[in-house]
Amino acid sequence: MSTGNRKKTACVTGGNGYIASALIKMLLERGYAVKTTVRKPDDMEKNSHLKDLQTLGSLEIFRADLDEDGSFDDAVAGCDYAFLVAAPVNLHTKNPEKELIEPAVRGTLNVMRSCVKAGTVRRVVLTSSAASVSSRPQLQGDGLVLDEDSWSDVEYLRAHKPAGPWGYPVSKVLLEKEAYRFSEEHGISLVTVCPVLTVGAAPAPTVRTSVPNCLSLLSGDEAEFAVLDAIERDAGCVPLVHVDDLCRAELFVAEEDAAAGRYICCSLNTTITDLARFLTDNYPQYGVKTNLLSGEQLQKPRVHLSSEKLVKEGFGFRYTTLDDMYDDMVEYGKVLGILPC
């Protein structure tokens, strides 16, 4: 892992986030020195896990804000890799253009400018979302396979403003495209990972998305279930990946010289109906809240999000069934307070 006598160094933005916390842990376990950023380093309610992770290896914590030009300079300085994980997740804003879309693009370019200044970054790995792939009105019929050539329809979303957080997929499409434009102008090696609903346990003590959505049939949380239901209607399936596989994929595309472009990260395409059946069989102690089901849920996936590109280049998923996905997530749900202990 060392380069000469020096460890490889990686910057992970947004260290108090769910995915970022798991990525930091994996990088430290693999011998990397890690620098991470948070907006408020003294907020122990959000950052206590970072203190714990410092016992695993060299982890420095920096204050940075996506809205502040140059605030990522110190965190990125001297790094071999930069993992851009931090992003606005203001899903319920009444003004998505000003409060979600513009800040997402501006923040991404802010970090990338710091990468140019650093002069040491071999590759930038941008964590986007499958929301940039699957929000398309023309998803008709069954058996459609979406790959990296698919883009969510920004014009349609802006014009029709469909129910649900339409600004989120728009923000992901635009930040990806702006990041690529910037990387080509400045000669930066950029790879984008588009994860689907990400599940499983991570060091972060709070999780705002995905995990509470996927535990909603056990918790009975109607608002979280409504998000899961909207994802199925929007995407034509419930696509899942375990956070451990996602982090392994991020390291894979960072370290593989030949990696290029976008990578969808999805190991299972399922439905809410299958999810309810699985949870009923495996977690009867929670009394699965089938009353949340409207009868309009899919019986089988209409759409499959494909990670064939990632697999063909040599990556292997370890978590490919609902058993695998939920094995540690139910316990994590108890830690988070989503499920009763």
XYZ file of C-alpha atoms in Angstrom:
341
model
C 0.000 0.000 0.000
C 2.893 2.365 0.565
C 4.304 4.445 -2.280
C 7.982 4.350 -1.412
C 7.805 4.935 2.321
C 4.619 6.964 2.060
C 1.095 5.668 2.469
C -1.393 6.403 -0.268
C -3.619 9.248 0.859
C -7.298 9.706 0.060
C -9.683 12.574 0.723
C -13.316 11.649 1.409
C -15.718 14.600 1.492
C -18.705 14.614 3.843
C -17.270 12.291 6.488
C -20.359 12.350 8.705
C -22.486 10.871 5.917
C -23.615 7.264 5.692
C -21.661 6.187 2.587
C -18.633 8.342 3.402
C -18.302 6.855 6.891
C -18.200 3.321 5.476
C -15.712 4.359 2.787
C -13.397 5.970 5.351
C -13.451 2.781 7.431
C -12.587 0.617 4.421
C -9.775 2.908 3.285
C -8.222 2.895 6.763
C -8.489 -0.899 6.960
C -6.671 -1.109 3.635
C -3.782 0.996 4.906
C -4.634 4.373 3.403
C -4.076 7.643 5.195
C -7.406 9.472 5.037
C -8.408 13.122 5.179
C -12.088 13.874 5.520
C -14.251 16.983 5.632
C -17.254 17.976 7.704
C -19.036 21.307 8.022
C -18.864 21.412 11.823
C -15.974 19.383 13.273
C -17.036 20.142 16.859
C -20.528 18.640 16.404
C -19.951 15.374 18.251
C -23.532 14.215 17.721
C -22.745 13.895 14.004
C -18.998 13.223 14.168
C -18.383 10.913 17.134
C -17.851 7.949 14.785
C -14.892 9.747 13.196
C -13.097 9.800 16.551
C -13.694 6.037 16.779
C -12.386 5.507 13.238
C -9.149 7.319 14.129
C -8.198 4.227 16.144
C -7.947 2.308 12.830
C -5.279 4.487 11.249
C -4.324 7.951 10.076
C -7.526 9.990 9.800
C -7.452 13.790 9.745
C -10.682 15.793 10.011
C -10.987 19.156 8.233
C -13.681 21.789 8.237
C -15.025 22.477 4.730
C -18.272 23.677 3.180
C -19.465 22.994 -0.367
C -20.620 26.609 -0.597
C -17.227 28.082 0.343
C -14.689 28.435 -2.465
C -11.299 27.066 -1.500
C -12.488 25.474 1.745
C -11.439 22.009 0.490
C -7.889 23.058 -0.436
C -6.244 21.830 2.777
C -8.154 18.533 2.821
C -7.232 17.658 -0.781
C -3.608 18.871 -0.621
C -1.175 15.970 -1.036
C -3.891 13.375 -1.762
C -3.558 10.618 -4.365
C -7.309 10.125 -4.643
C -10.331 12.296 -3.948
C -13.712 10.691 -3.281
C -16.476 13.280 -3.698
C -19.287 11.959 -1.525
C -20.685 15.102 0.130
C -23.733 16.570 -1.624
C -26.844 18.552 -0.691
C -29.748 16.217 0.143
C -32.439 18.847 0.666
C -35.124 16.637 -0.909
C -38.175 18.468 0.434
C -37.202 22.016 -0.489
C -39.858 24.186 -2.121
C -37.195 25.738 -4.374
C -35.092 22.865 -5.803
C -33.300 25.036 -8.358
C -31.835 27.406 -5.751
C -31.559 25.107 -2.724
C -30.588 21.753 -4.263
C -29.580 21.856 -7.928
C -27.370 24.962 -8.007
C -25.601 24.141 -4.697
C -24.921 20.557 -5.881
C -23.223 21.699 -9.086
C -21.400 24.579 -7.388
C -20.153 22.349 -4.556
C -18.862 19.651 -6.895
C -16.870 22.176 -8.937
C -15.583 23.759 -5.730
C -13.974 20.465 -4.647
C -12.666 19.787 -8.147
C -10.948 23.185 -8.220
C -9.170 22.144 -5.014
C -8.069 18.940 -6.757
C -6.526 20.989 -9.575
C -4.702 23.200 -7.055
C -3.365 20.152 -5.207
C -1.607 18.820 -8.304
C -1.226 15.382 -6.696
C -4.658 13.816 -7.282
C -4.372 10.839 -9.638
C -8.124 10.262 -9.850
C -11.345 11.841 -8.664
C -14.187 9.438 -7.888
C -17.531 11.232 -7.933
C -20.403 9.550 -6.086
C -23.539 10.437 -8.007
C -26.740 8.382 -7.912
C -28.787 6.029 -10.064
C -31.349 8.838 -9.870
C -29.287 10.356 -12.712
C -30.003 7.226 -14.777
C -33.592 6.117 -14.218
C -35.885 9.171 -13.996
C -37.274 8.980 -17.515
C -40.921 9.212 -18.608
C -40.325 6.790 -21.472
C -39.773 3.770 -19.198
C -42.572 1.770 -20.807
C -43.192 -1.973 -20.935
C -41.282 -4.741 -19.177
C -37.744 -6.015 -19.355
C -35.975 -2.720 -20.004
C -32.296 -2.735 -19.029
C -30.696 0.592 -18.127
C -26.929 1.006 -18.372
C -24.471 3.889 -18.207
C -25.738 5.358 -21.501
C -29.077 6.163 -19.855
C -29.654 9.649 -18.433
C -32.615 10.969 -16.486
C -34.681 13.420 -18.540
C -33.847 16.851 -17.097
C -36.100 18.757 -19.504
C -39.100 16.563 -18.663
C -38.472 16.760 -14.916
C -38.130 20.542 -14.952
C -41.198 21.022 -17.143
C -43.573 18.603 -15.397
C -42.196 18.616 -11.826
C -43.594 15.142 -11.061
C -44.572 14.127 -7.520
C -41.568 13.387 -5.346
C -38.185 15.126 -5.138
C -37.757 15.793 -8.889
C -34.897 18.216 -8.180
C -32.672 15.407 -6.892
C -32.254 13.530 -10.211
C -31.841 16.867 -12.006
C -29.050 17.845 -9.602
C -27.251 14.534 -10.163
C -27.389 14.739 -13.967
C -26.148 18.323 -14.020
C -23.351 17.845 -11.485
C -22.089 14.785 -13.399
C -22.049 16.638 -16.706
C -20.436 19.752 -15.244
C -17.819 17.616 -13.476
C -16.904 15.923 -16.771
C -16.713 19.240 -18.590
C -14.414 20.590 -15.868
C -12.244 17.446 -15.772
C -11.684 17.560 -19.528
C -10.754 21.245 -19.391
C -8.252 20.688 -16.571
C -6.887 17.236 -17.407
C -8.298 15.481 -14.330
C -8.962 11.727 -14.360
C -12.620 11.483 -13.288
C -14.765 8.401 -12.725
C -18.395 8.511 -11.605
C -20.164 5.862 -9.527
C -23.978 5.820 -9.619
C -25.186 3.785 -6.634
C -28.766 2.591 -6.299
C -30.560 2.406 -2.918
C -27.679 1.682 -0.566
C -28.285 -0.502 2.485
C -26.410 -2.256 5.285
C -24.565 -1.137 8.391
C -22.047 1.727 8.454
C -20.226 3.691 11.195
C -22.443 6.797 10.804
C -24.751 7.301 13.832
C -27.526 8.851 11.724
C -28.841 8.011 8.248
C -31.405 10.155 6.451
C -32.065 8.108 3.326
C -32.113 4.544 1.953
C -31.770 2.597 5.224
C -34.914 4.072 6.849
C -36.703 3.686 3.483
C -35.822 0.001 3.243
C -36.737 -0.661 6.884
C -40.084 1.151 6.622
C -42.127 -2.052 6.241
C -40.729 -3.098 9.627
C -40.841 0.319 11.308
C -44.230 1.354 9.948
C -42.900 4.823 9.067
C -45.341 6.024 6.406
C -43.171 8.908 5.173
C -40.167 6.631 4.655
C -42.331 4.036 2.904
C -43.728 6.741 0.613
C -40.167 7.430 -0.581
C -39.578 3.712 -1.244
C -42.885 3.516 -3.124
C -41.965 6.589 -5.200
C -38.596 5.026 -6.079
C -40.316 1.866 -7.341
C -42.766 3.879 -9.444
C -40.009 6.114 -10.796
C -37.375 3.449 -11.471
C -39.616 0.498 -12.326
C -37.996 -1.582 -9.584
C -36.373 -1.358 -6.160
C -32.649 -1.521 -6.992
C -30.338 -2.319 -4.075
C -26.640 -2.441 -3.276
C -24.927 -3.138 0.048
C -22.783 -0.281 1.319
C -19.773 -2.618 1.611
C -20.024 -3.514 -2.086
C -20.418 0.159 -2.987
C -17.258 1.116 -1.089
C -15.344 -1.764 -2.673
C -16.547 -0.570 -6.083
C -15.386 2.989 -5.356
C -11.906 1.734 -4.462
C -11.891 -0.542 -7.496
C -12.550 2.289 -9.972
C -10.094 4.552 -8.141
C -7.232 2.074 -8.340
C -7.911 0.529 -11.779
C -5.997 2.608 -14.318
C -8.340 1.600 -17.139
C -11.525 2.656 -15.327
C -13.325 5.481 -17.122
C -16.728 7.125 -17.363
C -19.821 6.188 -15.350
C -20.479 2.984 -13.394
C -23.891 1.900 -12.150
C -23.491 0.091 -8.828
C -26.417 -2.310 -8.337
C -26.393 -5.948 -7.265
C -30.135 -6.687 -6.956
C -33.274 -5.463 -8.726
C -36.342 -6.346 -6.672
C -39.806 -5.015 -5.772
C -41.671 -3.865 -2.664
C -43.905 -6.936 -3.030
C -40.886 -9.272 -2.846
C -39.475 -7.207 -0.009
C -42.697 -7.528 2.009
C -42.770 -11.283 1.425
C -39.132 -11.678 2.460
C -39.526 -9.570 5.611
C -42.701 -11.408 6.615
C -40.882 -14.742 6.363
C -37.669 -13.646 8.076
C -38.654 -11.003 10.644
C -42.094 -12.021 11.931
C -41.298 -10.452 15.322
C -41.797 -7.002 13.796
C -45.199 -7.619 12.307
C -44.527 -6.426 8.764
C -46.741 -3.412 8.051
C -48.469 -4.723 4.930
C -51.197 -2.121 5.528
C -48.789 0.323 3.851
C -49.170 -1.570 0.571
C -51.720 -0.078 -1.812
C -52.040 -3.016 -4.166
C -50.430 -0.922 -6.895
C -46.914 -2.188 -6.220
C -45.117 -4.140 -8.933
C -45.195 -7.925 -8.883
C -41.831 -8.102 -10.651
C -39.257 -5.508 -11.751
C -40.203 -3.781 -15.022
C -36.729 -2.292 -15.295
C -33.292 -3.631 -14.425
C -30.371 -1.351 -13.621
C -27.304 -3.091 -14.936
C -23.812 -3.173 -13.429
C -22.497 -5.280 -16.298
C -19.821 -2.687 -17.110
C -18.412 -2.834 -13.572
C -18.497 -6.650 -13.486
C -16.930 -7.033 -16.940
C -13.987 -4.931 -15.788
C -13.303 -7.352 -12.948
C -15.446 -6.296 -9.974
C -17.423 -8.905 -8.028
C -20.423 -8.197 -5.786
C -20.545 -10.034 -2.446
C -24.107 -9.142 -1.404
C -26.589 -10.316 -4.035
C -29.700 -11.490 -2.145
C -32.157 -9.908 0.289
C -30.747 -12.207 2.994
C -27.313 -10.692 2.397
C -28.678 -7.148 2.289
C -30.696 -7.284 5.484
C -28.361 -9.448 7.561
C -26.660 -6.525 9.314
C -29.197 -3.816 8.469
C -31.855 -4.858 10.968
C -29.298 -4.663 13.788
C -28.130 -1.312 12.411
C -31.752 -0.174 12.397
C -31.881 -0.841 16.143
C -28.685 1.176 16.685
C -30.147 4.066 14.685
C -33.407 3.947 16.646
C -35.460 3.078 13.547
C -36.446 -0.314 14.997
C -37.132 -1.282 18.597
C -34.357 -3.140 20.407
